PDB file of C-alpha atoms in Angstrom:
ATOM      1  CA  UNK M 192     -42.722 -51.728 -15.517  1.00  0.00           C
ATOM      2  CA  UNK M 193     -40.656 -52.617 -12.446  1.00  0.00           C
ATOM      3  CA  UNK M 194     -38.100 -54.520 -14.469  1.00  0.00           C
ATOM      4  CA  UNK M 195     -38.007 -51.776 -16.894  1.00  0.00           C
ATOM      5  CA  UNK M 196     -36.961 -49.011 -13.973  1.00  0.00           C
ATOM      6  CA  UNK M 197     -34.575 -51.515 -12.335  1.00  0.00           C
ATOM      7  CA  UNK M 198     -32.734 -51.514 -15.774  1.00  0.00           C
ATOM      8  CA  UNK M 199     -32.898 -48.124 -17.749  1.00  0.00           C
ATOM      9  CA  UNK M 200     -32.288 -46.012 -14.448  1.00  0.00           C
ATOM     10  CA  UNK M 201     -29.415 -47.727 -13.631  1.00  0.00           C
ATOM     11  CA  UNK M 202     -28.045 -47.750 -17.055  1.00  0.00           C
ATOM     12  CA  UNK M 203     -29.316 -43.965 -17.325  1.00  0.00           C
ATOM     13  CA  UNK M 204     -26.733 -43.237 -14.355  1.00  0.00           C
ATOM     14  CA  UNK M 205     -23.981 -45.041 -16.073  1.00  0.00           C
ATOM     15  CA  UNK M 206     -24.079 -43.514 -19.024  1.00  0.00           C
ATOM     16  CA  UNK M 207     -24.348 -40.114 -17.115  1.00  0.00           C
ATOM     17  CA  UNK M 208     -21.279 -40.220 -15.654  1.00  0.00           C
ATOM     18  CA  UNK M 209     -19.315 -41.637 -18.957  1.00  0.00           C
ATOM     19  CA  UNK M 210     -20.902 -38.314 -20.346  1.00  0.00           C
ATOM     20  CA  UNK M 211     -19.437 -36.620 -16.896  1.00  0.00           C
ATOM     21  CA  UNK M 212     -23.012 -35.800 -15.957  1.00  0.00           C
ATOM     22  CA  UNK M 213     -24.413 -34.475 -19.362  1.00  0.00           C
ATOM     23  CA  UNK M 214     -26.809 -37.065 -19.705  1.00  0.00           C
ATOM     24  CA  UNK M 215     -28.591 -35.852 -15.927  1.00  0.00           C
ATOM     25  CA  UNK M 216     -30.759 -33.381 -14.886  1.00  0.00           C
ATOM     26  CA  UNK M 217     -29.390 -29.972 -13.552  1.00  0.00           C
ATOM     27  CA  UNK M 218     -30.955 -31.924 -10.216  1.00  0.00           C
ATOM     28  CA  UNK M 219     -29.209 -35.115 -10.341  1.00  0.00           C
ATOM     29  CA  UNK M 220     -25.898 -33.080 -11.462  1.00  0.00           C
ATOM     30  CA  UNK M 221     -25.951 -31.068  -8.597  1.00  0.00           C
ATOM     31  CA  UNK M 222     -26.830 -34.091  -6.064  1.00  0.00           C
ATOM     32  CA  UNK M 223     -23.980 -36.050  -6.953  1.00  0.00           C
ATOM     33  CA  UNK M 224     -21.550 -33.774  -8.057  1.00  0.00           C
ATOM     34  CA  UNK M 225     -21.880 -30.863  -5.318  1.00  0.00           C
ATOM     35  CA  UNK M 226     -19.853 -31.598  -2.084  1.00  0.00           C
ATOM     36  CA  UNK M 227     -21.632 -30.855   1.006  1.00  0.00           C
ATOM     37  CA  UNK M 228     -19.547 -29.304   3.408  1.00  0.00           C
ATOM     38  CA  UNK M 229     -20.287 -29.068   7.493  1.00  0.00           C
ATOM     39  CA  UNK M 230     -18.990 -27.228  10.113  1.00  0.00           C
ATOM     40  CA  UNK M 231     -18.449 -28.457  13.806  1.00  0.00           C
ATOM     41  CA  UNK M 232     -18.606 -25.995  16.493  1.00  0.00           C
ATOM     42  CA  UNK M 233     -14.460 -26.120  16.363  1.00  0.00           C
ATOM     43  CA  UNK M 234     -14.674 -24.973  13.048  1.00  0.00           C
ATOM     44  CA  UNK M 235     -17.138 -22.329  13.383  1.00  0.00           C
ATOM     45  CA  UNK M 236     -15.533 -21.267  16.404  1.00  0.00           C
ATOM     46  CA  UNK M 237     -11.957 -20.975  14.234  1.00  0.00           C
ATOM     47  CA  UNK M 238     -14.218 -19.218  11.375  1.00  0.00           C
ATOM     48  CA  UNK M 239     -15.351 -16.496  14.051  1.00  0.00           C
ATOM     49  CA  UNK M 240     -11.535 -16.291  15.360  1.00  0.00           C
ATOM     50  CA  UNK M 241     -10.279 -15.866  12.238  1.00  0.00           C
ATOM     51  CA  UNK M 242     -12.821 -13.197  11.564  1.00  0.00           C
ATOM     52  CA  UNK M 243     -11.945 -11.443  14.623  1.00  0.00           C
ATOM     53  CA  UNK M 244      -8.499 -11.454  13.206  1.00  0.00           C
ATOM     54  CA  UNK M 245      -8.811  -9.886  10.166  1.00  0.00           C
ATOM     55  CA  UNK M 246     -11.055  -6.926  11.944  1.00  0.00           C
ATOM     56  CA  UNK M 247      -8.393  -6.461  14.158  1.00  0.00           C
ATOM     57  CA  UNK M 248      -5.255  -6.111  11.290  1.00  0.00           C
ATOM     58  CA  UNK M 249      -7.568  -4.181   9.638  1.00  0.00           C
ATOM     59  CA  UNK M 250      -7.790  -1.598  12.385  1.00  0.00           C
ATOM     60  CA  UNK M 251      -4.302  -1.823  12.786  1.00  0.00           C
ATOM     61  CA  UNK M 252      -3.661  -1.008   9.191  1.00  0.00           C
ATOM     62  CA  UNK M 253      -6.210   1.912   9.370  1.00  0.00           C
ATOM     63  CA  UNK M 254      -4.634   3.080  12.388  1.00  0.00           C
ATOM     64  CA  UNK M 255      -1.132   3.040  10.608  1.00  0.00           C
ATOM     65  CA  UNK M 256      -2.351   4.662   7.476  1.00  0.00           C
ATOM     66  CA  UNK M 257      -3.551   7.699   9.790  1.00  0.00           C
ATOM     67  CA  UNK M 258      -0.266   7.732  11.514  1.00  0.00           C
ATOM     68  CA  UNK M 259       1.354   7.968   8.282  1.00  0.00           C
ATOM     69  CA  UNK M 260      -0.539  10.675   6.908  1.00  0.00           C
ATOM     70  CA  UNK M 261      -0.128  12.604   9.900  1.00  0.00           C
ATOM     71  CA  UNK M 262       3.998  11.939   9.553  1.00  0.00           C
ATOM     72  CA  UNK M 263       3.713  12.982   6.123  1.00  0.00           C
ATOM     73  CA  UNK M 264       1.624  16.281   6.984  1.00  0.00           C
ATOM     74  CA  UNK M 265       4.279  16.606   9.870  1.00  0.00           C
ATOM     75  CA  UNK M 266       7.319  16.244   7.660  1.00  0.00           C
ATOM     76  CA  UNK M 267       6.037  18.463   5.187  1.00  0.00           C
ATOM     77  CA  UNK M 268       5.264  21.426   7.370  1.00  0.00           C
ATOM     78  CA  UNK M 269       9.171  20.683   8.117  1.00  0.00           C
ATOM     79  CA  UNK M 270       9.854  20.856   4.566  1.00  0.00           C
ATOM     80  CA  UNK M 271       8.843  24.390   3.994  1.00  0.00           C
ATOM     81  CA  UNK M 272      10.136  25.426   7.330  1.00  0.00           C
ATOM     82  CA  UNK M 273      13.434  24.000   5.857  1.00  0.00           C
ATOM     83  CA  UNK M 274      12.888  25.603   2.851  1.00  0.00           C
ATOM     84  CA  UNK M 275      12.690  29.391   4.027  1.00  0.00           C
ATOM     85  CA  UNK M 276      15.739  28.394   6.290  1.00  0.00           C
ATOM     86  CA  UNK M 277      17.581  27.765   3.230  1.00  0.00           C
ATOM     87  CA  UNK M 278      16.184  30.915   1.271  1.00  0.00           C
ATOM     88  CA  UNK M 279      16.714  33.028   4.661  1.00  0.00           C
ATOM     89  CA  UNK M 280      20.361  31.985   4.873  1.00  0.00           C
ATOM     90  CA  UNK M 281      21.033  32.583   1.098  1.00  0.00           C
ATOM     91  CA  UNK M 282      19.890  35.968   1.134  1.00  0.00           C
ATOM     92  CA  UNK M 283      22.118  36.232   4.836  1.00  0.00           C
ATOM     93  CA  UNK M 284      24.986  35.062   2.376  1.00  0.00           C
ATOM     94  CA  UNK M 285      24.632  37.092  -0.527  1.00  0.00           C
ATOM     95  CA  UNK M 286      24.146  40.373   1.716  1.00  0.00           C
ATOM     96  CA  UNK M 287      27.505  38.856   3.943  1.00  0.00           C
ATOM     97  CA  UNK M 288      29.856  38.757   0.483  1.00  0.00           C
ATOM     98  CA  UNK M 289      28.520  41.883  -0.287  1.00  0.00           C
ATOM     99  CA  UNK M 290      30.249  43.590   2.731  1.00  0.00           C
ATOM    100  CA  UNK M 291      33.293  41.373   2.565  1.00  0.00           C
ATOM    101  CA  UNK M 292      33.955  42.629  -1.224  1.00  0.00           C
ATOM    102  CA  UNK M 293      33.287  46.094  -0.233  1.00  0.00           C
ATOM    103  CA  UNK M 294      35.945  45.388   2.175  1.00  0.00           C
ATOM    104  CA  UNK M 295      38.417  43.923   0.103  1.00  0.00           C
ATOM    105  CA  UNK M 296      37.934  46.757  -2.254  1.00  0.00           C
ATOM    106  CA  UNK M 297      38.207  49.452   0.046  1.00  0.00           C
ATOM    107  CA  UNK M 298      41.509  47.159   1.254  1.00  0.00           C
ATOM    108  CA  UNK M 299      43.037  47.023  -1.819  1.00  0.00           C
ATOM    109  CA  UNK M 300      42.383  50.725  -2.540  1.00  0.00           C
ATOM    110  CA  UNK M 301      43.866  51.913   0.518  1.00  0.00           C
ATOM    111  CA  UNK M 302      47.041  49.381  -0.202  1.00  0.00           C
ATOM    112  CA  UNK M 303      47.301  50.895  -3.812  1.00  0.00           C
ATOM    113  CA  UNK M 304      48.707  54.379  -2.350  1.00  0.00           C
ATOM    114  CA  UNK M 305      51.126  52.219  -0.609  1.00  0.00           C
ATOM    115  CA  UNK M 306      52.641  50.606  -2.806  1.00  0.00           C
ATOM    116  CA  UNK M 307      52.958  53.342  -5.681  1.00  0.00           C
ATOM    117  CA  UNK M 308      54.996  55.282  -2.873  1.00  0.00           C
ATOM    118  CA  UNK M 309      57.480  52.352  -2.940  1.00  0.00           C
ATOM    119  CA  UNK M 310      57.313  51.637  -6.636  1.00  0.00           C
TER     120      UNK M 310
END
């Protein structure tokens, strides 16, 4: 029975890993085919830092976002301000040629008498 194991497990592995671990067990698979990673204290340590890190650009990218959104509210507000500026000043224009062509017209009437005197 010995001599049996001693040969049939050994060739069981071999042909396992021909078949790139078809052959074995989910168990075996995983035992030799899984890495097993550990951490040192300096790596947890630079885990933990790096975590800190990313909570911290995180904040800072929240706390830009809200800046921007209040620039954006801010500039907007300006926008419309801007806006009735504009509208204010067109109607301040339109009323302003107004008076300037009843000006000219009144100019050009009283020049009229003028010159038919001469003509």
């Amino acid at each position: 029975l010995r001599f049996i194991t001693a040969i049939i497990i050994p060739l069981w592995l071999v042909v396992g890993a021909l078949s790139a671990g078809w052959l074995w067990p989910p168990q075996v698979r995983e035992y030799i085919l899984t890495q097993r990673i550990t951490m040192g204290k300096s790596d947890l340590k630079e885990s933990e830092q790096r975590i800190e890190e990313v909570k911290e650009l995180s904040k800072g990218v929240t706390d830009v976002h809200d800046e921007i959104l209040i620039e954006m509210k801010t500039n907007r507000t300006d926008v419309v301000a801007m806006t009735r500026q504009v509208a204010d000043m067109r109607v301040q224009m339109t009323a302003e040629m107004k008076d300037i062509k009843e000006i000219m017209t009144t100019l050009f009437d009283l020049q009229q008498p003028r010159s038919n005197r001469y003509s």
